[in-house]
Short mmCIF file of C-alpha atoms and ligand atoms in Angstrom, two decimals:
data_model
loop_
_atom_site.label_atom_id
_atom_site.label_comp_id
_atom_site.label_asym_id
_atom_site.label_seq_id
_atom_site.Cartn_x
_atom_site.Cartn_y
_atom_site.Cartn_z
CA MET A 1 -0.10 -0.03 0.10
CA LEU A 2 1.26 3.35 -1.11
CA ASN A 3 0.65 6.28 1.29
CA ARG A 4 1.20 10.18 1.13
CA LEU A 5 5.01 10.15 1.58
CA ASP A 6 5.19 8.19 -1.71
CA LEU A 7 3.70 11.37 -3.62
CA PRO A 8 6.25 12.06 -6.38
CA ALA A 9 9.36 14.23 -6.08
CA GLY A 10 8.74 18.04 -6.72
CA PHE A 11 4.99 17.50 -5.71
CA ARG A 12 3.70 20.99 -4.86
CA TRP A 13 1.98 21.67 -1.53
CA GLY A 14 -0.55 24.41 -1.02
CA VAL A 15 -3.52 25.86 0.47
CA SER A 16 -6.64 27.56 -1.13
CA THR A 17 -8.82 30.55 -0.17
CA ALA A 18 -11.11 32.73 -2.27
CA ALA A 19 -11.65 36.50 -2.10
CA TYR A 20 -15.30 37.07 -0.98
CA GLN A 21 -14.80 34.27 1.62
CA VAL A 22 -11.76 35.74 3.39
CA GLU A 23 -11.09 39.39 2.39
CA GLY A 24 -13.90 41.38 3.82
CA ALA A 25 -13.33 45.33 3.21
CA VAL A 26 -16.18 45.23 0.81
CA ASP A 27 -16.69 48.87 0.67
CA GLU A 28 -13.02 49.88 0.71
CA ASP A 29 -10.57 51.34 -1.75
CA GLY A 30 -13.20 51.79 -4.60
CA ARG A 31 -14.25 48.14 -4.70
CA GLY A 32 -17.64 47.89 -6.47
CA PRO A 33 -20.57 45.58 -5.02
CA SER A 34 -20.53 42.07 -6.34
CA ILE A 35 -23.51 39.70 -6.59
CA TRP A 36 -22.60 38.12 -3.28
CA ASP A 37 -22.70 41.43 -1.46
CA VAL A 38 -26.34 41.84 -2.76
CA PHE A 39 -27.43 38.12 -2.38
CA ALA A 40 -25.95 37.66 1.45
CA SER A 41 -27.78 40.88 2.46
CA ARG A 42 -31.46 39.25 1.35
CA PRO A 43 -32.97 37.89 4.40
CA GLY A 44 -32.73 34.10 4.79
CA ALA A 45 -30.34 33.91 1.85
CA VAL A 46 -27.50 32.87 4.11
CA ARG A 47 -28.26 30.35 6.92
CA ASP A 48 -26.89 32.42 10.02
CA GLY A 49 -27.47 35.79 8.45
CA SER A 50 -23.62 36.61 8.15
CA THR A 51 -22.22 38.15 5.01
CA GLY A 52 -18.53 38.79 3.59
CA ARG A 53 -18.54 42.16 4.67
CA VAL A 54 -15.70 41.42 7.22
CA ALA A 55 -15.03 37.50 6.93
CA CYS A 56 -11.50 36.95 7.91
CA ASP A 57 -10.36 40.60 7.35
CA HIS A 58 -7.75 39.29 5.16
CA TYR A 59 -7.64 42.38 3.16
CA HIS A 60 -5.84 44.02 6.26
CA ARG A 61 -4.51 41.03 7.82
CA TYR A 62 -3.00 39.21 4.83
CA ALA A 63 0.81 39.79 6.04
CA GLU A 64 -0.27 37.67 9.25
CA ASP A 65 -1.82 35.02 7.00
CA VAL A 66 1.15 34.69 4.74
CA GLU A 67 3.24 34.18 7.85
CA LEU A 68 0.99 31.34 8.76
CA MET A 69 1.53 29.89 5.16
CA ARG A 70 5.35 30.35 5.43
CA GLU A 71 5.36 28.39 8.66
CA LEU A 72 3.49 25.61 6.93
CA GLY A 73 6.34 25.44 4.34
CA LEU A 74 4.02 25.83 1.41
CA ASP A 75 5.17 25.92 -2.33
CA GLY A 76 2.04 27.78 -3.34
CA TYR A 77 -1.05 29.69 -2.07
CA ARG A 78 -4.16 29.54 -4.40
CA PHE A 79 -6.47 32.79 -3.80
CA SER A 80 -8.88 34.62 -5.86
CA ILE A 81 -9.12 38.02 -7.14
CA ALA A 82 -12.02 39.86 -6.79
CA TRP A 83 -13.28 41.19 -10.17
CA PRO A 84 -15.21 44.26 -8.39
CA ARG A 85 -11.88 45.29 -6.82
CA ILE A 86 -10.33 45.65 -10.23
CA GLN A 87 -13.20 46.96 -12.30
CA PRO A 88 -15.91 48.11 -10.01
CA THR A 89 -18.64 47.83 -12.51
CA GLY A 90 -17.04 44.83 -14.33
CA ARG A 91 -15.77 47.12 -17.30
CA GLY A 92 -13.67 49.96 -18.12
CA THR A 93 -10.65 51.49 -16.43
CA ALA A 94 -8.86 49.67 -13.71
CA ASN A 95 -9.10 50.59 -10.10
CA PRO A 96 -5.38 51.24 -8.89
CA ALA A 97 -6.21 50.60 -5.10
CA GLY A 98 -7.62 47.23 -6.23
CA LEU A 99 -4.64 46.23 -7.98
CA ALA A 100 -2.27 47.70 -5.55
CA PHE A 101 -3.69 45.15 -2.71
CA TYR A 102 -3.11 42.16 -5.02
CA ASP A 103 0.41 43.66 -5.63
CA ARG A 104 1.15 43.62 -1.91
CA LEU A 105 -0.04 40.14 -1.61
CA VAL A 106 1.97 38.68 -4.27
CA ASP A 107 5.10 40.32 -3.17
CA ALA A 108 4.44 39.24 0.47
CA LEU A 109 4.05 35.72 -1.05
CA LEU A 110 7.16 35.91 -2.86
CA ALA A 111 9.13 37.01 0.00
CA ALA A 112 7.99 34.11 2.05
CA GLY A 113 9.04 31.78 -0.84
CA ILE A 114 5.55 30.88 -1.79
CA THR A 115 4.26 30.96 -5.49
CA PRO A 116 1.04 33.04 -5.98
CA LEU A 117 -1.76 30.87 -7.87
CA PRO A 118 -4.56 33.23 -8.51
CA THR A 119 -8.04 32.32 -9.68
CA LEU A 120 -9.64 35.09 -11.69
CA PHE A 121 -13.21 34.41 -10.95
CA HIS A 122 -14.47 32.72 -8.03
CA TRP A 123 -17.96 33.73 -8.04
CA ASP A 124 -18.06 37.29 -6.96
CA LEU A 125 -19.10 39.01 -10.29
CA PRO A 126 -19.54 42.75 -10.21
CA GLN A 127 -23.26 43.23 -9.66
CA ALA A 128 -23.47 45.82 -12.49
CA LEU A 129 -22.62 42.71 -14.91
CA GLU A 130 -25.47 40.89 -13.24
CA ASP A 131 -27.67 43.72 -14.08
CA GLY A 132 -26.75 43.13 -17.68
CA GLY A 133 -27.62 39.41 -17.49
CA GLY A 134 -24.53 37.99 -15.61
CA TRP A 135 -23.28 34.84 -17.17
CA LEU A 136 -26.39 34.46 -19.09
CA ALA A 137 -25.03 37.38 -21.22
CA ARG A 138 -22.47 36.52 -23.84
CA ASP A 139 -20.92 39.87 -23.39
CA THR A 140 -19.74 38.90 -19.73
CA ALA A 141 -17.31 36.41 -21.33
CA TYR A 142 -15.78 39.19 -23.29
CA ARG A 143 -15.76 41.29 -20.04
CA PHE A 144 -14.03 38.72 -18.26
CA ALA A 145 -11.31 38.30 -20.78
CA GLU A 146 -10.74 42.10 -20.81
CA TYR A 147 -10.38 41.98 -16.70
CA SER A 148 -7.96 39.07 -17.19
CA GLU A 149 -5.79 41.07 -19.19
CA ILE A 150 -5.59 44.04 -16.75
CA VAL A 151 -4.71 41.81 -13.89
CA ALA A 152 -2.19 39.79 -16.06
CA ASP A 153 -0.29 42.91 -17.18
CA ARG A 154 -0.16 44.05 -13.56
CA LEU A 155 0.90 40.78 -11.89
CA GLY A 156 2.07 38.81 -14.67
CA ASP A 157 5.78 39.58 -14.10
CA ARG A 158 5.61 37.77 -10.69
CA VAL A 159 2.84 35.27 -11.29
CA PRO A 160 3.68 32.43 -13.76
CA ALA A 161 0.35 30.53 -13.85
CA TRP A 162 -3.43 31.40 -13.59
CA ILE A 163 -6.66 29.69 -12.89
CA THR A 164 -9.32 31.06 -14.86
CA LEU A 165 -12.60 30.10 -13.22
CA ASN A 166 -13.43 28.18 -10.12
CA GLU A 167 -16.28 25.54 -10.40
CA PRO A 168 -18.41 26.72 -13.21
CA PHE A 169 -20.76 23.73 -12.54
CA VAL A 170 -21.41 24.92 -9.03
CA HIS A 171 -21.72 28.62 -9.95
CA MET A 172 -24.30 27.62 -12.82
CA VAL A 173 -26.35 25.06 -10.79
CA TYR A 174 -26.41 26.88 -7.27
CA GLY A 175 -26.43 30.47 -8.78
CA TYR A 176 -28.48 30.31 -11.81
CA ALA A 177 -30.35 26.99 -11.77
CA LEU A 178 -31.48 26.63 -7.89
CA GLY A 179 -30.98 29.94 -6.47
CA ILE A 180 -29.09 28.76 -3.64
CA HIS A 181 -26.10 31.16 -4.08
CA ALA A 182 -25.71 34.49 -5.75
CA PRO A 183 -27.04 35.55 -8.15
CA GLY A 184 -30.20 33.77 -6.67
CA ARG A 185 -31.73 32.66 -9.86
CA THR A 186 -33.96 29.70 -10.08
CA LEU A 187 -33.84 29.01 -13.93
CA MET A 188 -33.39 25.13 -13.80
CA LEU A 189 -32.19 23.90 -17.39
CA ASP A 190 -32.61 27.62 -18.61
CA ALA A 191 -29.20 28.24 -16.72
CA LEU A 192 -27.03 26.20 -19.23
CA PRO A 193 -25.93 29.49 -20.87
CA ALA A 194 -24.31 30.32 -17.76
CA ALA A 195 -22.10 27.21 -18.30
CA HIS A 196 -21.36 28.17 -22.13
CA HIS A 197 -20.54 31.65 -21.44
CA GLN A 198 -18.12 30.84 -18.49
CA LEU A 199 -16.36 28.37 -20.73
CA LEU A 200 -16.09 30.94 -23.46
CA GLY A 201 -14.82 33.55 -21.11
CA HIS A 202 -12.22 30.92 -20.05
CA GLY A 203 -11.22 30.33 -23.84
CA LEU A 204 -10.80 34.14 -24.31
CA ALA A 205 -8.92 34.73 -21.23
CA ALA A 206 -6.78 31.69 -21.67
CA ALA A 207 -5.94 32.91 -25.16
CA ALA A 208 -4.81 36.51 -23.63
CA LEU A 209 -2.88 34.73 -20.95
CA ARG A 210 -1.15 32.34 -23.29
CA GLU A 211 -0.20 35.25 -25.51
CA ARG A 212 1.53 36.85 -22.55
CA GLY A 213 3.59 33.62 -21.80
CA HIS A 214 1.73 32.32 -18.90
CA GLU A 215 0.70 29.16 -17.91
CA VAL A 216 -3.37 28.55 -17.67
CA MET A 217 -5.48 26.08 -15.65
CA ILE A 218 -9.21 25.99 -14.80
CA ALA A 219 -10.56 24.60 -11.43
CA ASN A 220 -13.64 22.14 -11.89
CA ASN A 221 -15.60 20.72 -9.02
CA LEU A 222 -15.70 17.00 -10.23
CA THR A 223 -17.39 14.18 -8.71
CA PRO A 224 -17.18 10.43 -9.50
CA VAL A 225 -20.75 9.18 -10.29
CA TRP A 226 -21.71 6.05 -8.89
CA SER A 227 -24.94 4.08 -10.34
CA ALA A 228 -27.24 3.14 -7.50
CA SER A 229 -27.41 -0.32 -9.28
CA ASP A 230 -26.72 -2.14 -12.47
CA SER A 231 -30.24 -1.60 -13.69
CA GLU A 232 -30.49 -0.01 -17.17
CA ALA A 233 -32.51 2.86 -15.61
CA ASP A 234 -30.03 3.69 -12.94
CA LEU A 235 -27.13 3.41 -15.37
CA ALA A 236 -28.70 5.90 -17.70
CA ALA A 237 -29.58 8.17 -14.77
CA ALA A 238 -25.94 8.05 -13.76
CA ALA A 239 -24.66 8.88 -17.17
CA ALA A 240 -27.00 11.96 -17.44
CA TYR A 241 -25.68 13.04 -14.18
CA ASP A 242 -22.10 12.50 -15.19
CA ALA A 243 -22.75 14.56 -18.45
CA LEU A 244 -24.21 17.55 -16.51
CA HIS A 245 -21.78 17.63 -13.56
CA ASN A 246 -18.37 16.75 -15.03
CA ARG A 247 -18.53 16.33 -18.91
CA LEU A 248 -20.33 19.63 -19.44
CA PHE A 249 -17.27 21.25 -18.36
CA THR A 250 -14.32 18.81 -19.41
CA ASP A 251 -15.36 17.62 -22.64
CA PRO A 252 -15.56 21.00 -24.45
CA LEU A 253 -12.05 22.08 -22.78
CA LEU A 254 -10.39 18.68 -23.62
CA LEU A 255 -12.50 17.42 -26.68
CA GLY A 256 -13.63 20.80 -28.18
CA ARG A 257 -17.38 19.49 -28.07
CA TYR A 258 -20.18 19.15 -25.68
CA PRO A 259 -21.34 16.11 -24.16
CA ASP A 260 -24.77 14.27 -25.14
CA LEU A 261 -27.39 16.18 -23.10
CA SER A 262 -30.37 14.49 -24.93
CA ALA A 263 -31.44 13.33 -21.61
CA TYR A 264 -32.12 16.94 -20.70
CA GLY A 265 -33.84 17.62 -24.04
CA VAL A 266 -30.91 19.80 -24.90
CA GLY A 267 -29.20 20.00 -28.27
CA GLU A 268 -25.63 20.61 -28.97
CA ASP A 269 -26.30 24.18 -29.13
CA LEU A 270 -27.13 24.18 -25.39
CA GLY A 271 -30.38 26.08 -25.95
CA ASP A 272 -29.17 28.37 -28.99
CA CYS A 273 -26.25 29.94 -27.13
CA VAL A 274 -23.27 28.31 -28.98
CA ARG A 275 -22.18 29.95 -31.99
CA PRO A 276 -19.75 28.96 -34.62
CA GLY A 277 -16.34 28.86 -33.62
CA ASP A 278 -17.11 29.04 -29.91
CA LEU A 279 -15.87 25.40 -29.03
CA LYS A 280 -12.60 26.09 -31.13
CA LEU A 281 -12.04 28.98 -28.79
CA ILE A 282 -12.70 27.22 -25.73
CA ALA A 283 -10.50 24.07 -26.53
CA ALA A 284 -7.89 25.93 -28.63
CA PRO A 285 -5.43 27.35 -26.35
CA GLY A 286 -5.17 24.03 -24.41
CA LEU A 287 -4.62 23.77 -20.52
CA ASP A 288 -1.29 23.44 -18.94
CA GLY A 289 -2.94 21.87 -15.95
CA LEU A 290 -6.54 20.70 -14.85
CA GLY A 291 -7.40 21.87 -11.38
CA VAL A 292 -9.67 19.22 -9.89
CA ASN A 293 -11.58 20.29 -6.71
CA TYR A 294 -12.89 16.94 -5.11
CA TYR A 295 -14.94 16.54 -2.10
CA ASN A 296 -17.21 13.31 -2.50
CA PRO A 297 -18.68 11.01 -4.95
CA THR A 298 -22.28 11.19 -6.07
CA ARG A 299 -24.65 8.12 -6.12
CA ILE A 300 -27.48 8.36 -8.69
CA ALA A 301 -30.61 6.44 -9.39
CA ALA A 302 -33.20 6.79 -11.99
CA PRO A 303 -35.79 9.32 -11.20
CA THR A 304 -38.93 8.34 -9.26
CA GLU A 305 -41.15 10.91 -11.19
CA PRO A 306 -41.44 10.95 -14.97
CA ALA A 307 -41.39 14.67 -15.38
CA GLY A 308 -38.34 16.76 -14.13
CA LEU A 309 -34.70 15.97 -14.21
CA PRO A 310 -33.47 12.77 -15.65
CA PHE A 311 -31.83 11.51 -12.24
CA ALA A 312 -32.40 11.44 -8.57
CA GLU A 313 -29.61 11.63 -5.82
CA ALA A 314 -29.28 8.46 -3.67
CA GLU A 315 -27.57 8.17 -0.28
CA ILE A 316 -24.16 6.79 -0.02
CA GLU A 317 -24.34 4.63 3.20
CA GLY A 318 -21.83 3.27 5.58
CA VAL A 319 -19.38 5.96 5.39
CA PRO A 320 -18.18 8.78 7.74
CA ARG A 321 -19.83 12.10 7.17
CA THR A 322 -18.37 15.57 7.45
CA ALA A 323 -20.02 18.29 9.67
CA PHE A 324 -21.86 19.31 6.53
CA GLY A 325 -23.16 15.92 6.08
CA TRP A 326 -21.01 15.18 2.94
CA PRO A 327 -19.90 11.48 2.65
CA VAL A 328 -16.16 11.03 3.32
CA VAL A 329 -14.91 8.47 0.40
CA PRO A 330 -11.04 8.99 0.06
CA ASP A 331 -11.01 6.37 -2.72
CA GLY A 332 -13.24 8.34 -4.78
CA LEU A 333 -10.47 10.74 -5.49
CA ARG A 334 -8.33 7.89 -6.87
CA GLY A 335 -11.26 6.59 -8.76
CA LEU A 336 -12.09 10.07 -10.26
CA LEU A 337 -8.60 10.56 -11.43
CA VAL A 338 -8.05 7.23 -12.94
CA GLY A 339 -11.42 7.66 -14.62
CA LEU A 340 -10.48 10.96 -16.03
CA ARG A 341 -7.21 9.53 -17.33
CA ASP A 342 -9.02 6.67 -18.98
CA ARG A 343 -11.67 8.97 -20.51
CA TYR A 344 -9.30 11.57 -21.93
CA GLY A 345 -6.18 9.73 -22.61
CA ASP A 346 -3.46 12.21 -23.98
CA ALA A 347 -5.81 14.95 -23.99
CA LEU A 348 -5.89 15.07 -20.09
CA PRO A 349 -3.18 17.65 -19.04
CA PRO A 350 -1.44 17.07 -15.64
CA ILE A 351 -3.56 17.33 -12.62
CA THR A 352 -3.48 19.47 -9.59
CA ILE A 353 -5.95 19.23 -6.80
CA THR A 354 -6.87 22.64 -6.42
CA GLU A 355 -9.25 22.16 -3.48
CA ASN A 356 -10.07 19.04 -0.92
CA GLY A 357 -10.59 19.37 2.57
CA CYS A 358 -13.67 18.99 5.24
CA SER A 359 -15.87 20.89 7.51
CA VAL A 360 -15.44 19.93 11.07
CA ALA A 361 -17.50 21.23 14.09
CA ASP A 362 -14.33 22.27 15.68
CA GLU A 363 -14.06 24.70 18.60
CA PRO A 364 -10.99 25.75 20.75
CA ALA A 365 -10.60 23.60 24.17
CA PRO A 366 -10.44 25.51 27.22
CA ASP A 367 -6.64 25.46 26.94
CA GLY A 368 -6.84 27.24 23.53
CA THR A 369 -6.18 24.26 21.36
CA VAL A 370 -8.28 23.11 18.49
CA HIS A 371 -8.45 19.41 17.97
CA ASP A 372 -9.84 18.59 14.61
CA GLN A 373 -8.75 14.85 14.15
CA PRO A 374 -11.63 14.33 11.65
CA ARG A 375 -10.00 16.68 9.42
CA ILE A 376 -6.39 15.14 9.56
CA ASN A 377 -8.10 11.63 8.99
CA TYR A 378 -9.93 13.18 5.85
CA LEU A 379 -6.60 14.81 4.58
CA ALA A 380 -4.62 11.78 5.36
CA GLY A 381 -7.01 9.32 3.43
CA HIS A 382 -7.35 11.54 0.28
CA LEU A 383 -3.65 12.08 0.22
CA ASP A 384 -2.92 8.48 0.49
CA ALA A 385 -5.61 7.92 -2.48
CA LEU A 386 -3.80 10.49 -4.57
CA ALA A 387 -0.49 8.78 -4.03
CA GLU A 388 -2.39 5.57 -5.38
CA ALA A 389 -3.58 7.52 -8.33
CA ALA A 390 -0.14 8.49 -9.30
CA ALA A 391 1.14 5.10 -8.87
CA GLN A 392 -1.64 4.17 -11.35
CA GLY A 393 -0.08 6.37 -13.89
CA VAL A 394 -2.12 9.69 -13.13
CA ASP A 395 0.15 12.73 -13.68
CA VAL A 396 -0.76 14.60 -10.44
CA ARG A 397 1.56 17.72 -9.65
CA GLY A 398 0.13 19.32 -6.40
CA TYR A 399 -2.44 19.40 -3.52
CA TYR A 400 -3.96 22.55 -2.37
CA THR A 401 -6.11 21.96 0.65
CA TRP A 402 -9.24 23.73 1.19
CA SER A 403 -8.82 25.89 3.33
CA LEU A 404 -6.10 27.94 5.18
CA ILE A 405 -8.53 29.55 7.47
CA ASP A 406 -12.11 29.15 8.51
CA ASN A 407 -14.07 31.54 6.45
CA PHE A 408 -17.39 32.62 4.87
CA GLU A 409 -18.83 29.57 3.61
CA TRP A 410 -21.26 30.94 1.07
CA ALA A 411 -25.11 30.08 1.98
CA GLU A 412 -24.07 28.51 5.16
CA GLY A 413 -22.03 31.63 6.47
CA LEU A 414 -19.83 31.02 9.10
CA SER A 415 -21.35 27.90 10.33
CA GLN A 416 -19.06 25.37 8.28
CA LYS A 417 -15.43 25.52 9.13
CA PHE A 418 -12.86 24.21 6.72
CA GLY A 419 -9.78 25.77 7.96
CA LEU A 420 -6.38 24.50 9.17
CA VAL A 421 -6.49 27.71 11.27
CA HIS A 422 -9.40 28.68 13.57
CA VAL A 423 -10.63 32.11 13.27
CA ASP A 424 -12.41 33.87 16.08
CA PHE A 425 -14.76 35.99 14.10
CA GLU A 426 -15.31 38.47 17.04
CA THR A 427 -11.58 39.22 17.49
CA GLN A 428 -10.21 37.95 14.10
CA ARG A 429 -7.69 35.90 16.40
CA ARG A 430 -6.16 33.17 14.48
CA THR A 431 -5.38 29.90 16.08
CA PRO A 432 -3.71 27.01 14.12
CA LYS A 433 -5.52 23.80 14.63
CA ALA A 434 -3.97 20.24 15.22
CA SER A 435 -4.47 19.66 11.54
CA TYR A 436 -2.16 22.74 10.77
CA GLY A 437 0.98 21.07 12.56
CA TRP A 438 -0.10 17.93 10.82
CA TYR A 439 0.04 19.26 7.33
CA ARG A 440 3.43 21.35 7.93
CA ASP A 441 4.89 17.90 9.33
CA LEU A 442 3.89 16.08 6.51
CA ILE A 443 4.98 18.50 3.90
CA ALA A 444 8.65 18.60 5.40
CA ALA A 445 8.53 14.57 5.72
CA GLN A 446 7.50 14.02 2.05
CA ARG A 447 10.20 16.50 1.02
CA ALA A 448 12.69 15.02 3.06
CA ARG A 449 12.10 11.60 1.40
CA TYR A 450 13.60 12.94 -1.83
CA ALA A 451 16.28 15.23 -0.28
CA GLN A 452 17.99 12.00 1.00
O1 IFM B 1 -16.08 26.98 0.15
C1 IFM B 1 -16.15 26.35 -0.97
C2 IFM B 1 -15.41 26.84 -2.18
O2 IFM B 1 -15.61 28.21 -2.44
C3 IFM B 1 -15.45 26.17 -3.34
N1 IFM B 1 -15.40 24.76 -3.35
C4 IFM B 1 -16.08 24.04 -2.25
C5 IFM B 1 -15.73 24.62 -0.84
C6 IFM B 1 -16.31 23.99 0.36
O3 IFM B 1 -17.73 24.13 -0.01
#
């Protein structure tokens, strides 16, 4: 049995965060409103009524957070850039103070020996663009490319690689189909143009980044889909779900075409939004790496009602659960990666795990220490599974755990905690948890293995 210490030489260790979840300072230095500012202020939109107004106050405390990362011994930090800080209305002239913040952050990271890995869009669309249709509007893809160029021109002398989008599937489904996230639309299948326009934005931005000599990745939320049984109906439902969750976002990027969505009554034009040449643009610049955000597998059965979606989600039984209630299945990560390699073959670029982690209901003990053994078990299991995937021939280059610090977990507010570092949201005091020390020691031990 291989384990995490067997991960390859040169493997890159990191942590992930996202702007709206950690930065706070939403009204400072010329930042414009984002869809999350507007959505989170609606009564009932966020479980505990919290917003990202202050979050972890990372905007002011980034130096302390970079120091925490330095002590972990990280290779990289994946963070996101808040588009409304750079272009407050999503278009036009750049806001110098917004760019200056990321300048300071990047410089602090480099001084700590940590490579910045920015994500250009992690769900905080400028509200002004949403008022014009958001990702349902084709124009947003062009605005995204323009914004990406502004950021790359400013930070590109110090940032070698970029992630264009974070989890376009989740943004489309939660934001545009179900209304659980910003912008809170409930369009069901009419949300599909939000998938295509995000991918088009990726393609346009990727071309611009490539022209400037940068590497380009995208971070997709991927899940291995398990059929509830071998019955034809369950297998067909699982294939339909796989097409929507996974293939809708990887096939166009890696194969230059959309998957078969006929189970949804949708043709290859995704409801009339795909124009000639779009798929070429999406696939053309190629990817230097595929970012995989993995949390759990999904078990799918045939729908019980004939009308509606062509699948039903089934329980995964007999496995531990995170505080969020998500099933913990480390081997699902190995299965997912081997499945990607089998499906895409040579078209699959090297893989970086850009998110993986779990929420734990952890609180400081009376002596101030935070014991989050379930998180250590989760990370250890998934890293062992990653080592197995590498041994089975998957080219895995790095692992960025979600997340450095407890932060604003979208519709769950501050109630779900994913951090290696506890944050007291009253005082903003940071307390490294047991998992922080565990991760630091693991990174050192894995590197030491190859230094000998
Ligand atoms: O917090 C989120 C992150 O923003 C995107 N991926 C999943 C995480 C946990 O839900």
